[in-house]
PDB file of C-alpha atoms in Angstrom:
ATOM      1  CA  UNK A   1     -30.058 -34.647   8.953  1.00  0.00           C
ATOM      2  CA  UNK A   2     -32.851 -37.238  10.042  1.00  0.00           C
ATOM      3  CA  UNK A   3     -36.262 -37.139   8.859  1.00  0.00           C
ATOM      4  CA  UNK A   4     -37.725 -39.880  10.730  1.00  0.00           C
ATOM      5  CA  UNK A   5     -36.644 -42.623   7.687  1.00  0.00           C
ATOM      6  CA  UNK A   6     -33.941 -41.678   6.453  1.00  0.00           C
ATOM      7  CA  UNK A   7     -30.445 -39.472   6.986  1.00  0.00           C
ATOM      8  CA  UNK A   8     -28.524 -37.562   4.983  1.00  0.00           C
ATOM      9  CA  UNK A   9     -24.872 -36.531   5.722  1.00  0.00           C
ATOM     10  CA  UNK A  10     -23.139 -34.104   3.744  1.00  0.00           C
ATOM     11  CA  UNK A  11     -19.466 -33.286   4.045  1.00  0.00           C
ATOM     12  CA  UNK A  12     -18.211 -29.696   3.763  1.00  0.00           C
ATOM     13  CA  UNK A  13     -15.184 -27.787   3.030  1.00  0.00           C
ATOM     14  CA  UNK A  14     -14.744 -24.578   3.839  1.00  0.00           C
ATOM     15  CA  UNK A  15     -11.126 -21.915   4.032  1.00  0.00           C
ATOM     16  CA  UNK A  16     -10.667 -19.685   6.838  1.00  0.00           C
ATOM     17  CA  UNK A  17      -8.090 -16.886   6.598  1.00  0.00           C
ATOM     18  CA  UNK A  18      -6.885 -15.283   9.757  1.00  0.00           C
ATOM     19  CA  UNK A  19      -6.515 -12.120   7.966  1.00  0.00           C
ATOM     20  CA  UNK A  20      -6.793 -10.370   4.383  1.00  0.00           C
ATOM     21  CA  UNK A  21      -3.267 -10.450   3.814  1.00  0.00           C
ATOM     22  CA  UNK A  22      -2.984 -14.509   4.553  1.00  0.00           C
ATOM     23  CA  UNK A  23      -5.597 -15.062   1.530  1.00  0.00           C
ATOM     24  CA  UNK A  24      -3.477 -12.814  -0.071  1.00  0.00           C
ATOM     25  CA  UNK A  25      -0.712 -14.837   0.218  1.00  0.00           C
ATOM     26  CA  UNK A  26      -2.509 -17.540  -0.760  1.00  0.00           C
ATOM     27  CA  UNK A  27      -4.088 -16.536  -3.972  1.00  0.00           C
ATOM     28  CA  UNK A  28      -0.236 -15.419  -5.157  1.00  0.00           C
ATOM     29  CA  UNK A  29       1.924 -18.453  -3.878  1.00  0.00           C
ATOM     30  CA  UNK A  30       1.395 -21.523  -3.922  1.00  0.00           C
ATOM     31  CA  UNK A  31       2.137 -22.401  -0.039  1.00  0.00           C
ATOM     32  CA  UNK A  32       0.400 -19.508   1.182  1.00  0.00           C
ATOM     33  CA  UNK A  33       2.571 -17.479   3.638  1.00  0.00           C
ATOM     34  CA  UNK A  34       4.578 -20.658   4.222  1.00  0.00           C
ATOM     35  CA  UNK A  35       5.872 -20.669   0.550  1.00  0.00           C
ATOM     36  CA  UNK A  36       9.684 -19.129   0.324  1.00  0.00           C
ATOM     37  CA  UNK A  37       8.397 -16.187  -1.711  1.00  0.00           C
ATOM     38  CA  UNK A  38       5.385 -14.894   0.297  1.00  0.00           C
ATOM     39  CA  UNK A  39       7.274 -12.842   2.822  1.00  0.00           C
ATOM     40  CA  UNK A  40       5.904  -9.397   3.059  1.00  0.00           C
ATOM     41  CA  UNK A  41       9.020  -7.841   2.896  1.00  0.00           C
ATOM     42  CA  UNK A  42      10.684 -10.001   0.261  1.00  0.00           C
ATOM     43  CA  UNK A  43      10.556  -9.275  -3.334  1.00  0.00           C
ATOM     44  CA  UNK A  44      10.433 -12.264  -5.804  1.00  0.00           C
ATOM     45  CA  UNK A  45      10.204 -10.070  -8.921  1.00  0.00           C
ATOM     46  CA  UNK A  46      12.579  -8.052  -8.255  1.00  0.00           C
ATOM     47  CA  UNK A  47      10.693  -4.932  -8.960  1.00  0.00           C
ATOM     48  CA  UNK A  48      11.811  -2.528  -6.128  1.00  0.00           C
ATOM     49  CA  UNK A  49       8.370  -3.412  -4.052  1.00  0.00           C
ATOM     50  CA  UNK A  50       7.958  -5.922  -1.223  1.00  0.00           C
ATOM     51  CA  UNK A  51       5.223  -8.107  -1.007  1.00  0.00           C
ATOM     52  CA  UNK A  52       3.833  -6.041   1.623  1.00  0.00           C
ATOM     53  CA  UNK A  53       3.691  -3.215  -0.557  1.00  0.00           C
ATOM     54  CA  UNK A  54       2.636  -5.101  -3.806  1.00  0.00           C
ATOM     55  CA  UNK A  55      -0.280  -5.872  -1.423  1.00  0.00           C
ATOM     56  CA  UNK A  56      -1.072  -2.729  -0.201  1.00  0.00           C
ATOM     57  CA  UNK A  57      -1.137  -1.277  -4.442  1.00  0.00           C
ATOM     58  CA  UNK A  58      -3.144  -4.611  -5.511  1.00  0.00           C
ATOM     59  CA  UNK A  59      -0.266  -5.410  -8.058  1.00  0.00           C
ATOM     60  CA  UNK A  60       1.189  -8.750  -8.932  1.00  0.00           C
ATOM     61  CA  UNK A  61       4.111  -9.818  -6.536  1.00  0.00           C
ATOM     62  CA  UNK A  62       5.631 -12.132  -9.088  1.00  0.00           C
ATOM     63  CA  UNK A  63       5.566  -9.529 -12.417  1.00  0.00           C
ATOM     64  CA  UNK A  64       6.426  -5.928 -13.183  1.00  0.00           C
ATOM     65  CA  UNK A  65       3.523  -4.029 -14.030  1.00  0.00           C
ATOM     66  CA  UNK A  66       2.798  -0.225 -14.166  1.00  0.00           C
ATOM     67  CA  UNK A  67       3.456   1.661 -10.928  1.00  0.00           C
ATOM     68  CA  UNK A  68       0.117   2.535  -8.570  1.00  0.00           C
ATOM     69  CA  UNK A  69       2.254   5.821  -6.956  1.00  0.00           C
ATOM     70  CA  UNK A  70       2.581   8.667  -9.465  1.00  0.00           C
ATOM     71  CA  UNK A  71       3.590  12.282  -8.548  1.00  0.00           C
ATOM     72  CA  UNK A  72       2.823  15.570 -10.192  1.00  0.00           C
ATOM     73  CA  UNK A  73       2.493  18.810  -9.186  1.00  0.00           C
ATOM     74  CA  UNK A  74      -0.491  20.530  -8.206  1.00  0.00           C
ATOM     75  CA  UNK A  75      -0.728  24.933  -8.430  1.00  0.00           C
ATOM     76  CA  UNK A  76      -2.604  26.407  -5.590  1.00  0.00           C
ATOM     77  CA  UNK A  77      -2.829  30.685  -4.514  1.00  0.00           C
ATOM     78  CA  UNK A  78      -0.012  31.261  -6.907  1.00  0.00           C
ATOM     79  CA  UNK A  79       2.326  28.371  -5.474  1.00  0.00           C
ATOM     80  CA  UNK A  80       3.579  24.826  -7.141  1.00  0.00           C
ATOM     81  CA  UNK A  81       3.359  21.677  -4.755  1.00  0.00           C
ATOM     82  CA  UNK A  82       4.806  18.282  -5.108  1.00  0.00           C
ATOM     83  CA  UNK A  83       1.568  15.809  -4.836  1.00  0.00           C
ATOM     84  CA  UNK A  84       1.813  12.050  -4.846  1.00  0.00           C
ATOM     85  CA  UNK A  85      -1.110   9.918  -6.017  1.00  0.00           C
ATOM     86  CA  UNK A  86      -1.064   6.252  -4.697  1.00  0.00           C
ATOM     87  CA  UNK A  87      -4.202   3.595  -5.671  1.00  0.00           C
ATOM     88  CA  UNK A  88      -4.906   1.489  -3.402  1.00  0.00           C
ATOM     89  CA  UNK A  89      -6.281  -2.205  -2.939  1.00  0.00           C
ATOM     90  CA  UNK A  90      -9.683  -1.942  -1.370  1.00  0.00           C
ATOM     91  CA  UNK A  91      -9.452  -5.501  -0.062  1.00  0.00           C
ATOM     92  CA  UNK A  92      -5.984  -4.807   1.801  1.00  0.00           C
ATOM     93  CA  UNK A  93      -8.041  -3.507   4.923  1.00  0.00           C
ATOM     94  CA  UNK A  94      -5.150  -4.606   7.592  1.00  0.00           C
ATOM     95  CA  UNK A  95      -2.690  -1.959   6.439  1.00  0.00           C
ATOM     96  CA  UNK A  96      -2.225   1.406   6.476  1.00  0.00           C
ATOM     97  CA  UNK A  97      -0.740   3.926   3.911  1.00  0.00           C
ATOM     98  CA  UNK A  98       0.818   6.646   5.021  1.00  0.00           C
ATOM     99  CA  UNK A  99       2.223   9.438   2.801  1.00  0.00           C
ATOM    100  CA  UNK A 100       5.479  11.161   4.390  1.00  0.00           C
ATOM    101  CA  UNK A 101       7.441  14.414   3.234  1.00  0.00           C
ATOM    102  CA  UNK A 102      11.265  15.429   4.349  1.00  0.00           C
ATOM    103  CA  UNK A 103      14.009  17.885   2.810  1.00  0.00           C
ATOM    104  CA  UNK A 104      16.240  15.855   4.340  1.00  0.00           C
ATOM    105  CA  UNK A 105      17.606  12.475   2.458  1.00  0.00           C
ATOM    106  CA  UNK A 106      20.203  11.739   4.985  1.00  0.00           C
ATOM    107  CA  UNK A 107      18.070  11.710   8.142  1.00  0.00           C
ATOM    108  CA  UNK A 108      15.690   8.992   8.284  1.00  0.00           C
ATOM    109  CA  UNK A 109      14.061  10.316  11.128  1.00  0.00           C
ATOM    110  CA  UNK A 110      13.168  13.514   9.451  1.00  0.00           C
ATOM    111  CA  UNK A 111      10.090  11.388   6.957  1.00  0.00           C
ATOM    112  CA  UNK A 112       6.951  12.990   8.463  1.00  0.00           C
ATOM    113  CA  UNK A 113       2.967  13.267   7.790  1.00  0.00           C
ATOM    114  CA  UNK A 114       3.064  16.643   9.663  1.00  0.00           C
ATOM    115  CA  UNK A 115       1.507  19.398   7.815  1.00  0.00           C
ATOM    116  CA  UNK A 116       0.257  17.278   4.366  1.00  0.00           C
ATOM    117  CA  UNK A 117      -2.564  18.103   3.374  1.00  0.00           C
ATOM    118  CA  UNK A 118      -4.786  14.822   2.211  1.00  0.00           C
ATOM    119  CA  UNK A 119      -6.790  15.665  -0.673  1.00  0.00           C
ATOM    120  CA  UNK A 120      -8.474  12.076  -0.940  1.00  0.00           C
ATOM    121  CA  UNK A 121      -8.499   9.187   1.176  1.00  0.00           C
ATOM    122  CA  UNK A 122     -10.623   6.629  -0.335  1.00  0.00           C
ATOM    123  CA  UNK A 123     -10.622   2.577  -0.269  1.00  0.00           C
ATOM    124  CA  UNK A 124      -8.940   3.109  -3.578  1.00  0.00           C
ATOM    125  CA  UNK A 125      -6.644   6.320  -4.070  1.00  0.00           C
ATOM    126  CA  UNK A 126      -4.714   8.777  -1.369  1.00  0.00           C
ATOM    127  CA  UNK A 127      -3.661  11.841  -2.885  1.00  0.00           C
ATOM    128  CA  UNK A 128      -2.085  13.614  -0.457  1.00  0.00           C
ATOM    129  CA  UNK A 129      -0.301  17.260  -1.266  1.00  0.00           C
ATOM    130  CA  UNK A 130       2.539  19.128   0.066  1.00  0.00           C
ATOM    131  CA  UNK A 131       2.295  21.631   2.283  1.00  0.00           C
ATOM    132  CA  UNK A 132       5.507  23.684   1.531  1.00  0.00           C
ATOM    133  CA  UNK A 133       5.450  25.304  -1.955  1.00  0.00           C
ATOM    134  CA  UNK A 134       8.461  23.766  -4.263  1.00  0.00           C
ATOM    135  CA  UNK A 135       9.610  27.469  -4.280  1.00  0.00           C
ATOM    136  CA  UNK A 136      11.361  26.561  -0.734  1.00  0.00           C
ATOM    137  CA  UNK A 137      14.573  27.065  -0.136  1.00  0.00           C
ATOM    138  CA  UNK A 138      15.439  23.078  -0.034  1.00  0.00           C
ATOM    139  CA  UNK A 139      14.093  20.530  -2.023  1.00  0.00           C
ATOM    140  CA  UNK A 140      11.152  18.400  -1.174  1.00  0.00           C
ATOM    141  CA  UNK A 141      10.324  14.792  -1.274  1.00  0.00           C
ATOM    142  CA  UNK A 142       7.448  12.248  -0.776  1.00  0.00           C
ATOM    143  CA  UNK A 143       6.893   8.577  -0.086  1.00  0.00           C
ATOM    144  CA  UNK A 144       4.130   6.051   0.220  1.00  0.00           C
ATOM    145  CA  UNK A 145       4.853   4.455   3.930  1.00  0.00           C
ATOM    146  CA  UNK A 146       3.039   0.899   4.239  1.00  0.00           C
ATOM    147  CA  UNK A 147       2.573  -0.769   7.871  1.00  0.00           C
ATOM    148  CA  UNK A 148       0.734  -3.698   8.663  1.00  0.00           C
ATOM    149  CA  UNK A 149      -1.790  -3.337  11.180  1.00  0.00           C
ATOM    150  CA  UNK A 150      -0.705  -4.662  14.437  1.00  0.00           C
ATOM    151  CA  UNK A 151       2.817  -5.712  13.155  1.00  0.00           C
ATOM    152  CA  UNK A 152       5.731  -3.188  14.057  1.00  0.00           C
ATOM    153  CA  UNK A 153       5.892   0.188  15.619  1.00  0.00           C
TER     154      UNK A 153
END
């Protein structure tokens, strides 16, 4: 910057990060998403979640820790339902979380949001409940469904 007699020059550094999840990456490997290990749907620890999911729950992809998706049950007008509780990383803001319900293992296609009723849906917990009492005839079940935003169907 001149003043008339004299300049000064500084140099600057600064990081850009095309998205939350590529800072991600970066803060937990050391070659960012270019490192072996950073794939969002790899697992390096070998805990049962992919990075994409470790992401999405704001737990460490390379150590087991205590699980961020808990389920209980939840009375309501007489009836039991199946709830699941899932916290959240505020800073993962290029995902979704989507909680899905089915009585039916052996159809994939059969996971749906239809009918769940979300109790909270905040930057950090969805607690979304069942909408058919466990009293049903079949058995119920719930999962935490993580897509990146703009990746995928």
């Amino acid at each position: 910057a001149p003043d008339c007699s004299a300049e000064s020059f500084a140099n600057l550094a600064l990081n850009g990060f095309a998205s939350p999840t590529s800072y991600w990456q970066v803060t937990h490997f050391p070659g960012g998403a270019g490192d072996a290990n950073a794939g969002m749907l790899l697992d390096p620890d070998f805990d049962g979640l992919a990075n994409l999911m470790e992401y999405a729950l704001g737990t460490s992809p390379k150590e087991h820790g205590p699980s961020h998706v808990n389920f209980d049950e939840v009375e309501t007008g007489g009836e039991r339902y199946l709830r699941l509780q899932i916290t959240k990383n505020p800073l993962a803001t290029d995902v979704t979380i989507t909680v899905q319900a089915t009585s039916d293992l052996s159809n994939p296609a059969s996971w749906d949001s239809a009918g769940l009723i979300v109790e909270e849906d905040s930057p950090t917990t969805l607690r979304v409940r069942d909408s058919q009492p466990m009293s049903g005839p079949l058995p119920r079940f719930m999962r935490g469904f993580v897509q990146q935003n703009g990746v995928g169907p």
